[in-house]
Every structure is written in structure tokens, then in C-alpha cells.
Amino acid sequence: MPNYIWAFLIALIVALAVTPGVIVLAGKTGAMDAPDARKVHKGPMPRIGGLAIYVGFMAAMAAMLNFGDLPPEVANGVKGLLIGGTLIVLIGLIDDYKNLPAKVKLLGQIVAACVVVYFDVRIDFITDPFGDFLYLEYLAAPATVFWIVGLTNTVNLIDGLDGLAAGVAVIASITIFLVALQQEVMVVALFTAALAGSALGFLRYNFNPARIFMGDTGSMFLGFILAGISVIGAVKCAATIALIVPILALGVPIMDTAFAIIRRYRGGVPIFKPDKGHLHHRLLDLGFSQKQAVLLMYVISALLGLSAVVLNEVSGSMSIVIVVCVLLVVFMGAKKLGIFRLKTK
């Protein structure tokens, strides 16, 4: 079997095996998520499930990743991403236990992203749909940090319902995996296969009714790895599609975050102040159960992922049409649901 299949299976089995132990660990060490006005669960829940995702992923990487088979620049970038990912897990763990201030957590995310940049993983240039190059030059490093921190937080912010963030991450990973196979960027295929396996193994315990939450440990790790591996893919295949694909694959959390910023700005409240206007909150208000809302968001994510795979096979002008149509449909749907109206209760 190809290495990426083994990576998926190893990550899946390890995450399945480790998660029950993490549930016990969380209970004994006090890593419990208490309910409040914004949250939908009714009692304390273990919330360091991201440890199981991390262990499953790293086990697959240790077993299947051979640095000797990679070009030196790619091997260096992969090392940086694994180190940065470990740092982001440590930050998430501290936050899950101590509830770090938002600014401190953001600083930690920036440091972790800078580690990746230090290992020469940068968005040095992008191409438009017609193949013209735009070199970022001195903006390459800050653009890469912004990209990684931005995607890290989008996955973190969508983690509001049982199984939502884990399922969306599985769909996004599979989407990027399929495009990586199309582009023959095998290191990206290996990473995303392992990430999909570890998130899917954890989802067995996280889907409604959940027995454990992933916490910031898991949500930040998933977003961080997806962001970093997409940059490595862009460096390897030198195509804008490597960056557009994760934007579409993670379209649900990215657009939900963008709408939240617009909503809070228009409402005159701080951008980082939580509210109950996220997509999953709106679906619950419409009468959807948790499970129904999550499954609907899975379907939306899968459709966006499918559009990303199709995008990789069409011409430049057709890709513009696809992206514009997707954005219009999302905007109209968001307006219909009242996403742009501030709701704090």
C-alpha cells in the first residue's frame, strides 16, 4: 500500500486507542470545559482531546515520514512545521488548563508561525489564474505568519458543536489530499492523510453526544498543520491553487470568522468579543438539533471541497467563475440566516 494509506491507518488507530486515556487524564487533572451562556453543552466535559489528535498524527509521521526521500528544502520545512505544531499544542494545552488571555494566545501562535518561517517555509510568490507571478519579497515572511495564524484561528473559532471542527478538518484534509495527488506533491498527501486519520479517530468520541472536546489543543493544531502544509505545497508546486484549495476546503470556518468580524465591527463591539451569531448558533435558532446542524455544515464543507478539487482541473477563466459563484452563494445564504446581525444572547 502507498505510504499515505499507512499514515492514515496508523493515525486513525492510534487516535482511537489514545482518546479514552485522554478522557481519564482530563478528569484527573481538571481539564474540564464548564458550560456557560454561549456554549451548548449542559455539564462539564473533558477538553484536551487535541492530545489524541496530536499523538495519532505524530505516530503516523514517525512511522512513515522518511526525510531522506525529500528534497533538502522540503525536509527542512517539514521539520519546522512539526516543531511549530508541537509548540502550538503546548500553547493549546496551557490555554485549556489556564484560559490564557487572547493576546497571550495570539502571541504564542505568532511565535509558532515564526518557527515555521525560520525553517524557510514562506509564501514567496503567488500566481494569478492566468499564470502571472507576483513576488512578495520582503512581505513573504509576514504574509506567511498572517496566513498560518489566520487559519489556526478559523478552525479554533468554529469549534462550537460536538464533532464540528473535527469533521470539517477531516473533510478539508481529504480535499487537500486529493489535490496533492493531482499535483503529485506526495509530502502534502502524507501529511493530510495522517491528519485526516487522527481527526477521524478522535471524531469517534467527539461526535454528538460527545464524550470529549478537542479544546484549543486540537483546534489550533488542526488549523496550524493545514495552514503550514498548504504553504509547503505552494513552494513545491508553485501554484496559487495550493493556497486557494485550503481556503475553499476550510470555507465554512473562514467565512464564519470573516462574517463575525464584519458583524462585530458593524455592531460597535470589539472584534475579539464572543457572540452567539456564528453559523452553528443560527442553525440551532432555526430549530436544527446539534447533530443536524453539524451534518449540514459537513455537507457544505464537502461541496466547497469538491469545488476546490474541480478548480484544480479547469482553466484560469473557469476557475474565476467557480470562485465568484461560490462566494455569491455563500454571501446570499449568510444574509438569509442573519449572520451579519449582532447577537449576544
mmCIF file of N, CA, C and O in Angstrom, residues 28-113:
data_model
loop_
_atom_site.group_PDB
_atom_site.id
_atom_site.type_symbol
_atom_site.label_atom_id
_atom_site.label_comp_id
_atom_site.label_asym_id
_atom_site.label_seq_id
_atom_site.Cartn_x
_atom_site.Cartn_y
_atom_site.Cartn_z
ATOM 1 N N LYS A 28 -8.827 13.600 35.713
ATOM 2 C CA LYS A 28 -7.944 13.570 36.884
ATOM 3 C C LYS A 28 -7.165 14.869 37.065
ATOM 4 O O LYS A 28 -6.768 15.202 38.191
ATOM 5 N N THR A 29 -6.920 15.603 35.973
ATOM 6 C CA THR A 29 -6.103 16.821 36.060
ATOM 7 C C THR A 29 -6.926 18.098 36.001
ATOM 8 O O THR A 29 -6.374 19.196 36.017
ATOM 9 N N GLY A 30 -8.244 17.972 35.908
ATOM 10 C CA GLY A 30 -9.099 19.161 35.947
ATOM 11 C C GLY A 30 -9.227 19.900 34.634
ATOM 12 O O GLY A 30 -9.632 21.072 34.625
ATOM 13 N N ALA A 31 -8.908 19.250 33.538
ATOM 14 C CA ALA A 31 -9.051 19.889 32.225
ATOM 15 C C ALA A 31 -10.478 19.705 31.733
ATOM 16 O O ALA A 31 -10.751 18.933 30.815
ATOM 17 N N MET A 32 -11.400 20.422 32.344
ATOM 18 C CA MET A 32 -12.823 20.278 32.061
ATOM 19 C C MET A 32 -13.399 21.587 31.539
ATOM 20 O O MET A 32 -13.043 22.672 32.021
ATOM 21 N N ASP A 33 -14.265 21.493 30.554
ATOM 22 C CA ASP A 33 -14.917 22.661 29.954
ATOM 23 C C ASP A 33 -16.277 22.847 30.622
ATOM 24 O O ASP A 33 -17.188 22.041 30.439
ATOM 25 N N ALA A 34 -16.405 23.916 31.409
ATOM 26 C CA ALA A 34 -17.660 24.192 32.108
ATOM 27 C C ALA A 34 -18.643 24.883 31.175
ATOM 28 O O ALA A 34 -18.248 25.696 30.331
ATOM 29 N N PRO A 35 -19.937 24.583 31.285
ATOM 30 C CA PRO A 35 -20.935 25.243 30.428
ATOM 31 C C PRO A 35 -21.102 26.718 30.803
ATOM 32 O O PRO A 35 -20.853 27.111 31.933
ATOM 33 N N ASP A 36 -21.497 27.520 29.812
ATOM 34 C CA ASP A 36 -21.852 28.915 30.073
ATOM 35 C C ASP A 36 -22.918 29.336 29.068
ATOM 36 O O ASP A 36 -23.444 28.513 28.319
ATOM 37 N N ALA A 37 -23.223 30.639 29.044
ATOM 38 C CA ALA A 37 -24.338 31.128 28.224
ATOM 39 C C ALA A 37 -24.114 30.908 26.736
ATOM 40 O O ALA A 37 -25.071 30.751 25.966
ATOM 41 N N ARG A 38 -22.865 30.920 26.284
ATOM 42 C CA ARG A 38 -22.570 30.797 24.853
ATOM 43 C C ARG A 38 -22.474 29.342 24.404
ATOM 44 O O ARG A 38 -22.591 29.050 23.232
ATOM 45 N N LYS A 39 -22.200 28.425 25.331
ATOM 46 C CA LYS A 39 -21.944 27.043 24.969
ATOM 47 C C LYS A 39 -23.226 26.224 25.015
ATOM 48 O O LYS A 39 -24.160 26.552 25.739
ATOM 49 N N VAL A 40 -23.245 25.149 24.241
ATOM 50 C CA VAL A 40 -24.470 24.368 24.113
ATOM 51 C C VAL A 40 -24.469 23.121 24.982
ATOM 52 O O VAL A 40 -25.510 22.493 25.147
ATOM 53 N N HIS A 41 -23.313 22.742 25.539
ATOM 54 C CA HIS A 41 -23.314 21.563 26.408
ATOM 55 C C HIS A 41 -23.779 21.954 27.811
ATOM 56 O O HIS A 41 -23.637 23.096 28.241
ATOM 57 N N LYS A 42 -24.343 20.973 28.533
ATOM 58 C CA LYS A 42 -25.009 21.245 29.808
ATOM 59 C C LYS A 42 -24.169 20.909 31.033
ATOM 60 O O LYS A 42 -24.478 21.363 32.132
ATOM 61 N N GLY A 43 -23.135 20.113 30.870
ATOM 62 C CA GLY A 43 -22.314 19.732 32.018
ATOM 63 C C GLY A 43 -20.840 19.800 31.678
ATOM 64 O O GLY A 43 -20.458 19.960 30.513
ATOM 65 N N PRO A 44 -19.946 19.699 32.675
ATOM 66 C CA PRO A 44 -18.501 19.741 32.423
ATOM 67 C C PRO A 44 -18.072 18.621 31.477
ATOM 68 O O PRO A 44 -18.543 17.490 31.579
ATOM 69 N N MET A 45 -17.152 18.961 30.561
ATOM 70 C CA MET A 45 -16.667 17.986 29.572
ATOM 71 C C MET A 45 -15.140 18.025 29.515
ATOM 72 O O MET A 45 -14.543 19.102 29.583
ATOM 73 N N PRO A 46 -14.490 16.870 29.391
ATOM 74 C CA PRO A 46 -13.042 16.864 29.166
ATOM 75 C C PRO A 46 -12.706 17.664 27.906
ATOM 76 O O PRO A 46 -13.421 17.570 26.902
ATOM 77 N N ARG A 47 -11.621 18.449 27.950
ATOM 78 C CA ARG A 47 -11.383 19.324 26.809
ATOM 79 C C ARG A 47 -9.932 19.360 26.312
ATOM 80 O O ARG A 47 -9.509 20.343 25.708
ATOM 81 N N ILE A 48 -9.184 18.322 26.517
ATOM 82 C CA ILE A 48 -7.830 18.280 25.962
ATOM 83 C C ILE A 48 -7.722 17.153 24.927
ATOM 84 O O ILE A 48 -6.670 16.552 24.751
ATOM 85 N N GLY A 49 -8.829 16.891 24.221
ATOM 86 C CA GLY A 49 -8.851 15.820 23.233
ATOM 87 C C GLY A 49 -7.859 16.007 22.101
ATOM 88 O O GLY A 49 -7.487 15.052 21.426
ATOM 89 N N GLY A 50 -7.415 17.257 21.900
ATOM 90 C CA GLY A 50 -6.419 17.506 20.876
ATOM 91 C C GLY A 50 -5.139 16.718 21.091
ATOM 92 O O GLY A 50 -4.394 16.469 20.132
ATOM 93 N N LEU A 51 -4.875 16.321 22.330
ATOM 94 C CA LEU A 51 -3.698 15.478 22.602
ATOM 95 C C LEU A 51 -3.759 14.184 21.814
ATOM 96 O O LEU A 51 -2.747 13.710 21.289
ATOM 97 N N ALA A 52 -4.943 13.586 21.735
ATOM 98 C CA ALA A 52 -5.099 12.330 20.992
ATOM 99 C C ALA A 52 -4.863 12.554 19.502
ATOM 100 O O ALA A 52 -4.249 11.719 18.822
ATOM 101 N N ILE A 53 -5.358 13.673 18.974
ATOM 102 C CA ILE A 53 -5.135 14.008 17.566
ATOM 103 C C ILE A 53 -3.641 14.178 17.305
ATOM 104 O O ILE A 53 -3.099 13.649 16.326
ATOM 105 N N TYR A 54 -2.981 14.901 18.187
ATOM 106 C CA TYR A 54 -1.539 15.147 18.044
ATOM 107 C C TYR A 54 -0.750 13.840 18.109
ATOM 108 O O TYR A 54 0.133 13.591 17.270
ATOM 109 N N VAL A 55 -1.057 12.993 19.078
ATOM 110 C CA VAL A 55 -0.317 11.731 19.234
ATOM 111 C C VAL A 55 -0.534 10.830 18.017
ATOM 112 O O VAL A 55 0.412 10.219 17.507
ATOM 113 N N GLY A 56 -1.775 10.748 17.544
ATOM 114 C CA GLY A 56 -2.048 9.942 16.364
ATOM 115 C C GLY A 56 -1.296 10.444 15.143
ATOM 116 O O GLY A 56 -0.701 9.659 14.391
ATOM 117 N N PHE A 57 -1.321 11.746 14.954
ATOM 118 C CA PHE A 57 -0.633 12.350 13.812
ATOM 119 C C PHE A 57 0.870 12.116 13.886
ATOM 120 O O PHE A 57 1.499 11.701 12.899
ATOM 121 N N MET A 58 1.471 12.383 15.045
ATOM 122 C CA MET A 58 2.919 12.245 15.184
ATOM 123 C C MET A 58 3.352 10.785 15.084
ATOM 124 O O MET A 58 4.450 10.500 14.575
ATOM 125 N N ALA A 59 2.516 9.861 15.542
ATOM 126 C CA ALA A 59 2.848 8.437 15.398
ATOM 127 C C ALA A 59 2.928 8.049 13.924
ATOM 128 O O ALA A 59 3.845 7.322 13.504
ATOM 129 N N ALA A 60 1.976 8.548 13.135
ATOM 130 C CA ALA A 60 1.991 8.269 11.697
ATOM 131 C C ALA A 60 3.207 8.901 11.029
ATOM 132 O O ALA A 60 3.855 8.283 10.165
ATOM 133 N N MET A 61 3.540 10.130 11.437
ATOM 134 C CA MET A 61 4.709 10.801 10.859
ATOM 135 C C MET A 61 5.996 10.052 11.215
ATOM 136 O O MET A 61 6.881 9.856 10.363
ATOM 137 N N ALA A 62 6.108 9.620 12.471
ATOM 138 C CA ALA A 62 7.307 8.903 12.901
ATOM 139 C C ALA A 62 7.461 7.588 12.136
ATOM 140 O O ALA A 62 8.576 7.168 11.808
ATOM 141 N N ALA A 63 6.346 6.936 11.844
ATOM 142 C CA ALA A 63 6.389 5.634 11.182
ATOM 143 C C ALA A 63 6.632 5.741 9.678
ATOM 144 O O ALA A 63 7.335 4.906 9.098
ATOM 145 N N MET A 64 6.065 6.765 9.044
ATOM 146 C CA MET A 64 6.025 6.780 7.585
ATOM 147 C C MET A 64 6.845 7.889 6.924
ATOM 148 O O MET A 64 7.103 7.831 5.731
ATOM 149 N N LEU A 65 7.229 8.915 7.679
ATOM 150 C CA LEU A 65 7.948 10.034 7.063
ATOM 151 C C LEU A 65 9.431 9.725 6.983
ATOM 152 O O LEU A 65 10.086 9.495 8.006
ATOM 153 N N ASN A 66 9.963 9.727 5.784
ATOM 154 C CA ASN A 66 11.386 9.477 5.566
ATOM 155 C C ASN A 66 12.021 10.750 5.011
ATOM 156 O O ASN A 66 11.833 11.086 3.839
ATOM 157 N N PHE A 67 12.757 11.456 5.880
ATOM 158 C CA PHE A 67 13.343 12.722 5.448
ATOM 159 C C PHE A 67 14.350 12.531 4.322
ATOM 160 O O PHE A 67 14.569 13.436 3.525
ATOM 161 N N GLY A 68 14.937 11.329 4.241
ATOM 162 C CA GLY A 68 15.912 11.072 3.186
ATOM 163 C C GLY A 68 15.301 11.064 1.794
ATOM 164 O O GLY A 68 16.014 11.245 0.800
ATOM 165 N N ASP A 69 13.977 10.846 1.720
ATOM 166 C CA ASP A 69 13.306 10.819 0.419
ATOM 167 C C ASP A 69 12.864 12.210 -0.041
ATOM 168 O O ASP A 69 12.366 12.355 -1.156
ATOM 169 N N LEU A 70 13.038 13.209 0.811
ATOM 170 C CA LEU A 70 12.556 14.556 0.490
ATOM 171 C C LEU A 70 13.696 15.442 0.035
ATOM 172 O O LEU A 70 14.830 15.309 0.520
ATOM 173 N N PRO A 71 13.430 16.368 -0.893
ATOM 174 C CA PRO A 71 14.430 17.384 -1.217
ATOM 175 C C PRO A 71 14.812 18.152 0.046
ATOM 176 O O PRO A 71 13.962 18.349 0.929
ATOM 177 N N PRO A 72 16.056 18.603 0.171
ATOM 178 C CA PRO A 72 16.514 19.254 1.412
ATOM 179 C C PRO A 72 15.638 20.421 1.854
ATOM 180 O O PRO A 72 15.341 20.561 3.047
ATOM 181 N N GLU A 73 15.187 21.251 0.903
ATOM 182 C CA GLU A 73 14.388 22.414 1.292
ATOM 183 C C GLU A 73 13.014 22.000 1.820
ATOM 184 O O GLU A 73 12.464 22.628 2.734
ATOM 185 N N VAL A 74 12.453 20.915 1.256
ATOM 186 C CA VAL A 74 11.158 20.428 1.736
ATOM 187 C C VAL A 74 11.323 19.750 3.091
ATOM 188 O O VAL A 74 10.507 19.955 4.007
ATOM 189 N N ALA A 75 12.384 18.943 3.259
ATOM 190 C CA ALA A 75 12.650 18.282 4.538
ATOM 191 C C ALA A 75 12.824 19.303 5.648
ATOM 192 O O ALA A 75 12.317 19.124 6.768
ATOM 193 N N ASN A 76 13.514 20.394 5.353
ATOM 194 C CA ASN A 76 13.722 21.453 6.337
ATOM 195 C C ASN A 76 12.389 22.080 6.742
ATOM 196 O O ASN A 76 12.122 22.319 7.923
ATOM 197 N N GLY A 77 11.531 22.317 5.746
ATOM 198 C CA GLY A 77 10.231 22.906 6.026
ATOM 199 C C GLY A 77 9.343 21.984 6.837
ATOM 200 O O GLY A 77 8.618 22.431 7.734
ATOM 201 N N VAL A 78 9.407 20.688 6.540
ATOM 202 C CA VAL A 78 8.612 19.708 7.286
ATOM 203 C C VAL A 78 9.053 19.671 8.748
ATOM 204 O O VAL A 78 8.217 19.614 9.665
ATOM 205 N N LYS A 79 10.359 19.718 8.984
ATOM 206 C CA LYS A 79 10.859 19.763 10.369
ATOM 207 C C LYS A 79 10.321 20.998 11.094
ATOM 208 O O LYS A 79 9.881 20.912 12.254
ATOM 209 N N GLY A 80 10.363 22.132 10.413
ATOM 210 C CA GLY A 80 9.849 23.360 11.015
ATOM 211 C C GLY A 80 8.379 23.266 11.352
ATOM 212 O O GLY A 80 7.929 23.743 12.408
ATOM 213 N N LEU A 81 7.595 22.642 10.461
ATOM 214 C CA LEU A 81 6.154 22.517 10.693
ATOM 215 C C LEU A 81 5.866 21.588 11.871
ATOM 216 O O LEU A 81 4.969 21.864 12.686
ATOM 217 N N LEU A 82 6.625 20.504 11.995
ATOM 218 C CA LEU A 82 6.428 19.583 13.113
ATOM 219 C C LEU A 82 6.812 20.236 14.446
ATOM 220 O O LEU A 82 6.127 20.055 15.461
ATOM 221 N N ILE A 83 7.889 21.011 14.435
ATOM 222 C CA ILE A 83 8.299 21.719 15.652
ATOM 223 C C ILE A 83 7.264 22.789 16.008
ATOM 224 O O ILE A 83 6.844 22.914 17.164
ATOM 225 N N GLY A 84 6.861 23.567 15.007
ATOM 226 C CA GLY A 84 5.846 24.593 15.241
ATOM 227 C C GLY A 84 4.535 23.994 15.710
ATOM 228 O O GLY A 84 3.865 24.542 16.598
ATOM 229 N N GLY A 85 4.148 22.849 15.125
ATOM 230 C CA GLY A 85 2.918 22.178 15.535
ATOM 231 C C GLY A 85 2.981 21.698 16.977
ATOM 232 O O GLY A 85 1.992 21.771 17.713
ATOM 233 N N THR A 86 4.149 21.214 17.386
ATOM 234 C CA THR A 86 4.326 20.798 18.782
ATOM 235 C C THR A 86 4.203 21.996 19.719
ATOM 236 O O THR A 86 3.573 21.908 20.790
ATOM 237 N N LEU A 87 4.779 23.125 19.315
ATOM 238 C CA LEU A 87 4.672 24.337 20.127
ATOM 239 C C LEU A 87 3.222 24.797 20.244
ATOM 240 O O LEU A 87 2.768 25.192 21.326
ATOM 241 N N ILE A 88 2.472 24.730 19.146
ATOM 242 C CA ILE A 88 1.072 25.180 19.184
ATOM 243 C C ILE A 88 0.246 24.258 20.078
ATOM 244 O O ILE A 88 -0.703 24.699 20.742
ATOM 245 N N VAL A 89 0.590 22.972 20.134
ATOM 246 C CA VAL A 89 -0.100 22.048 21.035
ATOM 247 C C VAL A 89 0.181 22.421 22.496
ATOM 248 O O VAL A 89 -0.725 22.401 23.340
ATOM 249 N N LEU A 90 1.419 22.766 22.793
ATOM 250 C CA LEU A 90 1.765 23.172 24.155
ATOM 251 C C LEU A 90 1.008 24.436 24.561
ATOM 252 O O LEU A 90 0.497 24.536 25.687
ATOM 253 N N ILE A 91 0.907 25.384 23.647
ATOM 254 C CA ILE A 91 0.151 26.616 23.914
ATOM 255 C C ILE A 91 -1.319 26.284 24.151
ATOM 256 O O ILE A 91 -1.959 26.808 25.069
ATOM 257 N N GLY A 92 -1.866 25.400 23.307
ATOM 258 C CA GLY A 92 -3.255 24.997 23.462
ATOM 259 C C GLY A 92 -3.504 24.294 24.786
ATOM 260 O O GLY A 92 -4.532 24.526 25.444
ATOM 261 N N LEU A 93 -2.566 23.447 25.206
ATOM 262 C CA LEU A 93 -2.701 22.750 26.483
ATOM 263 C C LEU A 93 -2.746 23.737 27.648
ATOM 264 O O LEU A 93 -3.588 23.635 28.551
ATOM 265 N N ILE A 94 -1.820 24.701 27.631
ATOM 266 C CA ILE A 94 -1.804 25.706 28.694
ATOM 267 C C ILE A 94 -3.121 26.473 28.710
ATOM 268 O O ILE A 94 -3.699 26.730 29.769
ATOM 269 N N ASP A 95 -3.617 26.809 27.526
ATOM 270 C CA ASP A 95 -4.877 27.551 27.451
ATOM 271 C C ASP A 95 -6.048 26.710 27.952
ATOM 272 O O ASP A 95 -6.940 27.225 28.634
ATOM 273 N N ASP A 96 -6.059 25.426 27.628
ATOM 274 C CA ASP A 96 -7.148 24.561 28.076
ATOM 275 C C ASP A 96 -7.167 24.388 29.595
ATOM 276 O O ASP A 96 -8.213 24.145 30.186
ATOM 277 N N TYR A 97 -6.009 24.520 30.217
ATOM 278 C CA TYR A 97 -5.936 24.417 31.677
ATOM 279 C C TYR A 97 -6.086 25.775 32.370
ATOM 280 O O TYR A 97 -6.720 25.882 33.414
ATOM 281 N N LYS A 98 -5.503 26.817 31.771
ATOM 282 C CA LYS A 98 -5.397 28.101 32.476
ATOM 283 C C LYS A 98 -6.214 29.230 31.853
ATOM 284 O O LYS A 98 -6.274 30.322 32.418
ATOM 285 N N ASN A 99 -6.818 29.012 30.666
ATOM 286 C CA ASN A 99 -7.570 30.067 29.975
ATOM 287 C C ASN A 99 -6.715 31.323 29.760
ATOM 288 O O ASN A 99 -6.912 32.357 30.389
ATOM 289 N N LEU A 100 -5.755 31.202 28.880
ATOM 290 C CA LEU A 100 -4.851 32.305 28.581
ATOM 291 C C LEU A 100 -5.608 33.509 28.024
ATOM 292 O O LEU A 100 -6.594 33.341 27.299
ATOM 293 N N PRO A 101 -5.164 34.725 28.332
ATOM 294 C CA PRO A 101 -5.742 35.908 27.680
ATOM 295 C C PRO A 101 -5.568 35.817 26.170
ATOM 296 O O PRO A 101 -4.584 35.243 25.679
ATOM 297 N N ALA A 102 -6.514 36.392 25.425
ATOM 298 C CA ALA A 102 -6.496 36.287 23.962
ATOM 299 C C ALA A 102 -5.189 36.810 23.375
ATOM 300 O O ALA A 102 -4.634 36.227 22.436
ATOM 301 N N LYS A 103 -4.668 37.904 23.929
ATOM 302 C CA LYS A 103 -3.435 38.492 23.386
ATOM 303 C C LYS A 103 -2.238 37.577 23.610
ATOM 304 O O LYS A 103 -1.352 37.477 22.749
ATOM 305 N N VAL A 104 -2.197 36.911 24.755
ATOM 306 C CA VAL A 104 -1.091 35.986 25.040
ATOM 307 C C VAL A 104 -1.156 34.790 24.102
ATOM 308 O O VAL A 104 -0.136 34.344 23.553
ATOM 309 N N LYS A 105 -2.358 34.270 23.890
ATOM 310 C CA LYS A 105 -2.526 33.135 22.980
ATOM 311 C C LYS A 105 -2.142 33.521 21.551
ATOM 312 O O LYS A 105 -1.482 32.747 20.849
ATOM 313 N N LEU A 106 -2.545 34.713 21.139
ATOM 314 C CA LEU A 106 -2.186 35.194 19.799
ATOM 315 C C LEU A 106 -0.678 35.322 19.651
ATOM 316 O O LEU A 106 -0.108 34.943 18.615
ATOM 317 N N LEU A 107 -0.024 35.834 20.683
ATOM 318 C CA LEU A 107 1.433 35.943 20.645
ATOM 319 C C LEU A 107 2.078 34.572 20.497
ATOM 320 O O LEU A 107 3.029 34.393 19.727
ATOM 321 N N GLY A 108 1.559 33.580 21.219
ATOM 322 C CA GLY A 108 2.085 32.229 21.097
ATOM 323 C C GLY A 108 1.901 31.668 19.696
ATOM 324 O O GLY A 108 2.793 30.996 19.161
ATOM 325 N N GLN A 109 0.761 31.947 19.082
ATOM 326 C CA GLN A 109 0.517 31.497 17.715
ATOM 327 C C GLN A 109 1.508 32.142 16.739
ATOM 328 O O GLN A 109 2.008 31.475 15.823
ATOM 329 N N ILE A 110 1.771 33.414 16.946
ATOM 330 C CA ILE A 110 2.717 34.124 16.079
ATOM 331 C C ILE A 110 4.114 33.529 16.214
ATOM 332 O O ILE A 110 4.821 33.321 15.223
ATOM 333 N N VAL A 111 4.522 33.229 17.456
ATOM 334 C CA VAL A 111 5.837 32.614 17.676
ATOM 335 C C VAL A 111 5.921 31.265 16.974
ATOM 336 O O VAL A 111 6.922 30.948 16.303
ATOM 337 N N ALA A 112 4.881 30.454 17.094
ATOM 338 C CA ALA A 112 4.874 29.144 16.433
ATOM 339 C C ALA A 112 4.950 29.295 14.916
ATOM 340 O O ALA A 112 5.654 28.532 14.239
ATOM 341 N N ALA A 113 4.224 30.278 14.375
ATOM 342 C CA ALA A 113 4.279 30.526 12.930
ATOM 343 C C ALA A 113 5.672 31.007 12.511
ATOM 344 O O ALA A 113 6.175 30.628 11.440
#
